[in-house]
mmCIF file of C-alpha atoms in Angstrom:
data_model
loop_
_atom_site.group_PDB
_atom_site.id
_atom_site.type_symbol
_atom_site.label_atom_id
_atom_site.label_comp_id
_atom_site.label_asym_id
_atom_site.label_seq_id
_atom_site.Cartn_x
_atom_site.Cartn_y
_atom_site.Cartn_z
ATOM 1 C CA UNK A 1444 4.383 -2.065 -23.499
ATOM 2 C CA UNK A 1445 4.376 -3.687 -27.402
ATOM 3 C CA UNK A 1446 3.967 -6.874 -28.461
ATOM 4 C CA UNK A 1447 5.117 -8.384 -31.474
ATOM 5 C CA UNK A 1448 4.752 -11.979 -32.765
ATOM 6 C CA UNK A 1449 7.121 -13.004 -35.678
ATOM 7 C CA UNK A 1450 6.687 -15.790 -37.813
ATOM 8 C CA UNK A 1451 9.133 -18.277 -38.985
ATOM 9 C CA UNK A 1452 9.917 -16.621 -41.959
ATOM 10 C CA UNK A 1453 10.835 -13.132 -39.872
ATOM 11 C CA UNK A 1454 7.300 -11.202 -41.451
ATOM 12 C CA UNK A 1455 5.550 -9.480 -38.153
ATOM 13 C CA UNK A 1456 2.370 -11.855 -37.473
ATOM 14 C CA UNK A 1457 0.939 -9.814 -34.578
ATOM 15 C CA UNK A 1458 1.127 -6.715 -32.363
ATOM 16 C CA UNK A 1459 -0.304 -6.144 -29.907
ATOM 17 C CA UNK A 1460 0.317 -3.060 -27.014
ATOM 18 C CA UNK A 1461 -1.288 -3.016 -23.500
ATOM 19 C CA UNK A 1462 -0.928 0.340 -20.859
ATOM 20 C CA UNK A 1463 -0.343 0.264 -17.678
ATOM 21 C CA UNK A 1464 -1.327 2.654 -14.848
ATOM 22 C CA UNK A 1465 1.460 2.847 -11.980
ATOM 23 C CA UNK A 1466 -0.726 3.246 -9.125
ATOM 24 C CA UNK A 1467 0.843 4.557 -5.455
ATOM 25 C CA UNK A 1468 3.212 1.727 -3.502
ATOM 26 C CA UNK A 1469 1.967 -1.010 -1.080
ATOM 27 C CA UNK A 1470 3.616 -1.279 1.988
ATOM 28 C CA UNK A 1471 3.593 -4.699 3.678
ATOM 29 C CA UNK A 1472 -0.030 -5.190 5.290
ATOM 30 C CA UNK A 1473 -0.224 -6.263 8.846
ATOM 31 C CA UNK A 1474 -2.866 -9.281 9.429
ATOM 32 C CA UNK A 1475 -6.440 -7.040 9.518
ATOM 33 C CA UNK A 1476 -4.947 -4.111 7.498
ATOM 34 C CA UNK A 1477 -6.997 -2.984 4.026
ATOM 35 C CA UNK A 1478 -5.540 -0.553 1.410
ATOM 36 C CA UNK A 1479 -8.152 0.857 -1.263
ATOM 37 C CA UNK A 1480 -8.348 3.666 -3.691
ATOM 38 C CA UNK A 1481 -10.820 4.777 -4.615
ATOM 39 C CA UNK A 1482 -12.335 4.203 -8.139
ATOM 40 C CA UNK A 1483 -10.001 1.520 -8.438
ATOM 41 C CA UNK A 1484 -11.336 -2.413 -8.222
ATOM 42 C CA UNK A 1485 -8.018 -3.620 -6.344
ATOM 43 C CA UNK A 1486 -7.968 -4.000 -2.650
ATOM 44 C CA UNK A 1487 -5.191 -5.275 -0.530
ATOM 45 C CA UNK A 1488 -4.898 -7.293 2.527
ATOM 46 C CA UNK A 1489 -1.822 -9.106 4.141
ATOM 47 C CA UNK A 1490 -1.821 -11.681 1.262
ATOM 48 C CA UNK A 1491 -2.254 -9.892 -1.637
ATOM 49 C CA UNK A 1492 -4.385 -8.338 -3.806
ATOM 50 C CA UNK A 1493 -7.830 -8.816 -4.467
ATOM 51 C CA UNK A 1494 -10.125 -7.649 -7.779
ATOM 52 C CA UNK A 1495 -13.290 -6.124 -5.947
ATOM 53 C CA UNK A 1496 -16.701 -6.234 -8.564
ATOM 54 C CA UNK A 1497 -17.276 -2.984 -8.090
ATOM 55 C CA UNK A 1498 -14.622 -0.119 -7.513
ATOM 56 C CA UNK A 1499 -14.728 2.386 -4.151
ATOM 57 C CA UNK A 1500 -16.196 5.998 -4.779
ATOM 58 C CA UNK A 1501 -17.409 9.644 -3.781
ATOM 59 C CA UNK A 1502 -21.356 10.055 -4.151
ATOM 60 C CA UNK A 1503 -22.551 13.485 -2.660
ATOM 61 C CA UNK A 1504 -18.833 14.367 -0.750
ATOM 62 C CA UNK A 1505 -19.163 10.661 0.833
ATOM 63 C CA UNK A 1506 -16.567 8.411 0.195
ATOM 64 C CA UNK A 1507 -18.441 4.802 -0.044
ATOM 65 C CA UNK A 1508 -16.683 1.387 0.038
ATOM 66 C CA UNK A 1509 -17.946 -2.365 0.037
ATOM 67 C CA UNK A 1510 -19.147 -3.587 3.383
ATOM 68 C CA UNK A 1511 -18.674 -7.720 2.587
ATOM 69 C CA UNK A 1512 -15.401 -7.493 1.154
ATOM 70 C CA UNK A 1513 -13.467 -4.697 4.415
ATOM 71 C CA UNK A 1514 -15.851 -6.150 7.257
ATOM 72 C CA UNK A 1515 -15.140 -10.004 6.302
ATOM 73 C CA UNK A 1516 -11.063 -9.343 6.844
ATOM 74 C CA UNK A 1517 -11.820 -6.927 9.506
ATOM 75 C CA UNK A 1518 -12.704 -10.642 11.085
ATOM 76 C CA UNK A 1519 -16.431 -10.463 10.935
ATOM 77 C CA UNK A 1520 -19.616 -12.069 9.345
ATOM 78 C CA UNK A 1521 -22.104 -10.568 7.270
ATOM 79 C CA UNK A 1522 -25.496 -11.423 6.352
ATOM 80 C CA UNK A 1523 -27.911 -10.571 3.038
ATOM 81 C CA UNK A 1524 -31.482 -10.111 3.131
ATOM 82 C CA UNK A 1525 -33.036 -10.059 -0.501
ATOM 83 C CA UNK A 1526 -36.529 -10.271 1.046
ATOM 84 C CA UNK A 1527 -35.890 -6.777 2.688
ATOM 85 C CA UNK A 1528 -33.063 -5.622 1.741
ATOM 86 C CA UNK A 1529 -31.432 -5.855 5.126
ATOM 87 C CA UNK A 1530 -27.504 -6.147 6.097
ATOM 88 C CA UNK A 1531 -26.335 -7.499 8.733
ATOM 89 C CA UNK A 1532 -23.155 -7.867 10.032
ATOM 90 C CA UNK A 1533 -21.534 -9.432 13.294
ATOM 91 C CA UNK A 1534 -18.453 -9.105 14.868
ATOM 92 C CA UNK A 1535 -17.695 -10.434 18.974
ATOM 93 C CA UNK A 1536 -20.311 -8.718 20.748
ATOM 94 C CA UNK A 1537 -21.597 -5.844 17.930
ATOM 95 C CA UNK A 1538 -24.291 -6.844 15.419
ATOM 96 C CA UNK A 1539 -24.977 -3.334 12.923
ATOM 97 C CA UNK A 1540 -27.934 -3.608 11.257
ATOM 98 C CA UNK A 1541 -28.158 -1.860 7.842
ATOM 99 C CA UNK A 1542 -31.495 -1.277 4.948
ATOM 100 C CA UNK A 1543 -30.245 -0.640 0.991
ATOM 101 C CA UNK A 1544 -31.897 3.209 0.326
ATOM 102 C CA UNK A 1545 -32.090 3.827 4.771
ATOM 103 C CA UNK A 1546 -30.179 6.201 6.466
ATOM 104 C CA UNK A 1547 -30.595 5.055 9.699
ATOM 105 C CA UNK A 1548 -29.939 1.215 11.554
ATOM 106 C CA UNK A 1549 -29.483 -0.787 14.737
ATOM 107 C CA UNK A 1550 -25.878 -0.825 16.465
ATOM 108 C CA UNK A 1551 -26.437 -3.564 19.177
ATOM 109 C CA UNK A 1552 -30.461 -2.839 19.177
ATOM 110 C CA UNK A 1553 -30.248 0.860 19.484
ATOM 111 C CA UNK A 1554 -31.333 3.166 16.597
ATOM 112 C CA UNK A 1555 -28.119 5.006 14.478
ATOM 113 C CA UNK A 1556 -28.002 7.321 11.839
ATOM 114 C CA UNK A 1557 -25.935 7.488 9.056
ATOM 115 C CA UNK A 1558 -24.983 10.482 6.955
ATOM 116 C CA UNK A 1559 -25.194 8.274 3.874
ATOM 117 C CA UNK A 1560 -28.081 5.394 2.830
ATOM 118 C CA UNK A 1561 -26.017 1.823 1.930
ATOM 119 C CA UNK A 1562 -26.757 1.642 -1.606
ATOM 120 C CA UNK A 1563 -25.927 -1.541 -4.046
ATOM 121 C CA UNK A 1564 -23.920 -1.121 -7.044
ATOM 122 C CA UNK A 1565 -24.095 -4.558 -9.698
ATOM 123 C CA UNK A 1566 -24.584 -7.179 -6.502
ATOM 124 C CA UNK A 1567 -22.435 -4.938 -4.173
ATOM 125 C CA UNK A 1568 -23.620 -3.416 -1.054
ATOM 126 C CA UNK A 1569 -22.224 -0.241 -0.183
ATOM 127 C CA UNK A 1570 -21.815 2.186 3.281
ATOM 128 C CA UNK A 1571 -20.426 5.668 3.765
ATOM 129 C CA UNK A 1572 -16.731 4.811 4.992
ATOM 130 C CA UNK A 1573 -17.438 6.400 8.162
ATOM 131 C CA UNK A 1574 -19.939 3.748 9.449
ATOM 132 C CA UNK A 1575 -17.169 0.943 9.201
ATOM 133 C CA UNK A 1576 -14.822 3.093 11.391
ATOM 134 C CA UNK A 1577 -17.901 3.877 13.767
ATOM 135 C CA UNK A 1578 -19.373 0.409 13.818
ATOM 136 C CA UNK A 1579 -16.232 -1.896 13.473
ATOM 137 C CA UNK A 1580 -14.203 0.080 16.084
ATOM 138 C CA UNK A 1581 -11.582 0.300 12.829
ATOM 139 C CA UNK A 1582 -9.026 2.716 12.063
ATOM 140 C CA UNK A 1583 -9.465 4.915 9.052
ATOM 141 C CA UNK A 1584 -6.902 7.035 7.002
ATOM 142 C CA UNK A 1585 -7.802 8.625 3.722
ATOM 143 C CA UNK A 1586 -5.251 10.647 1.383
ATOM 144 C CA UNK A 1587 -7.304 12.698 -0.660
ATOM 145 C CA UNK A 1588 -4.004 13.263 -3.285
ATOM 146 C CA UNK A 1589 -3.806 9.697 -4.012
ATOM 147 C CA UNK A 1590 -7.182 8.709 -3.050
ATOM 148 C CA UNK A 1591 -5.575 6.177 -0.355
ATOM 149 C CA UNK A 1592 -8.006 4.140 2.055
ATOM 150 C CA UNK A 1593 -6.452 1.619 4.663
ATOM 151 C CA UNK A 1594 -8.995 0.308 7.230
ATOM 152 C CA UNK A 1595 -7.260 -1.144 10.240
ATOM 153 C CA UNK A 1596 -7.897 -2.839 13.412
#
C-alpha cells in the first residue's frame, strides 16, 4: 500500500509505503480453540486476534509454543516461580509442574519426561507442542505446508 499526502498547493508532502504479509485465512473459531502460525506473533482465539510477545518456533526438530497463552485460553491457571524457574499449570484435577531447562517434571505428582526442556525467551516460557497435548488433554493439528498449529479441547 502506498499512501501520499498532498499539501494545500497540490504538492506531495510525504509518501509512505507499507507492505502487508498475507497469511492463511482463519475461520471462525469455537470456544477453547486456538490457532497459531510458526514464526508469526499473531494468535487467534474465539474473541479475535492477539499479539504474542514472541512467536512460536522450532528448534532441534521440535515445535515450541507459549505455554501461558495456550494454557489460559484452554481454561488452566498458570503460576511461575522465579526463584526456582518452575511453571505450575492447573486444570481441573490435573497439575503439571515443569522447570525451565529441565526435561523432567511432574504430572499429578508422578515424574514425567519431556522431549525437550521448556525455554524462556524474552520473558515468555515455551514448551514443546506435544507437552500441551499430552498434559492438558488438548487436540493438536499441525500443517507443515502452512505452519498452521490448531489447538482445541
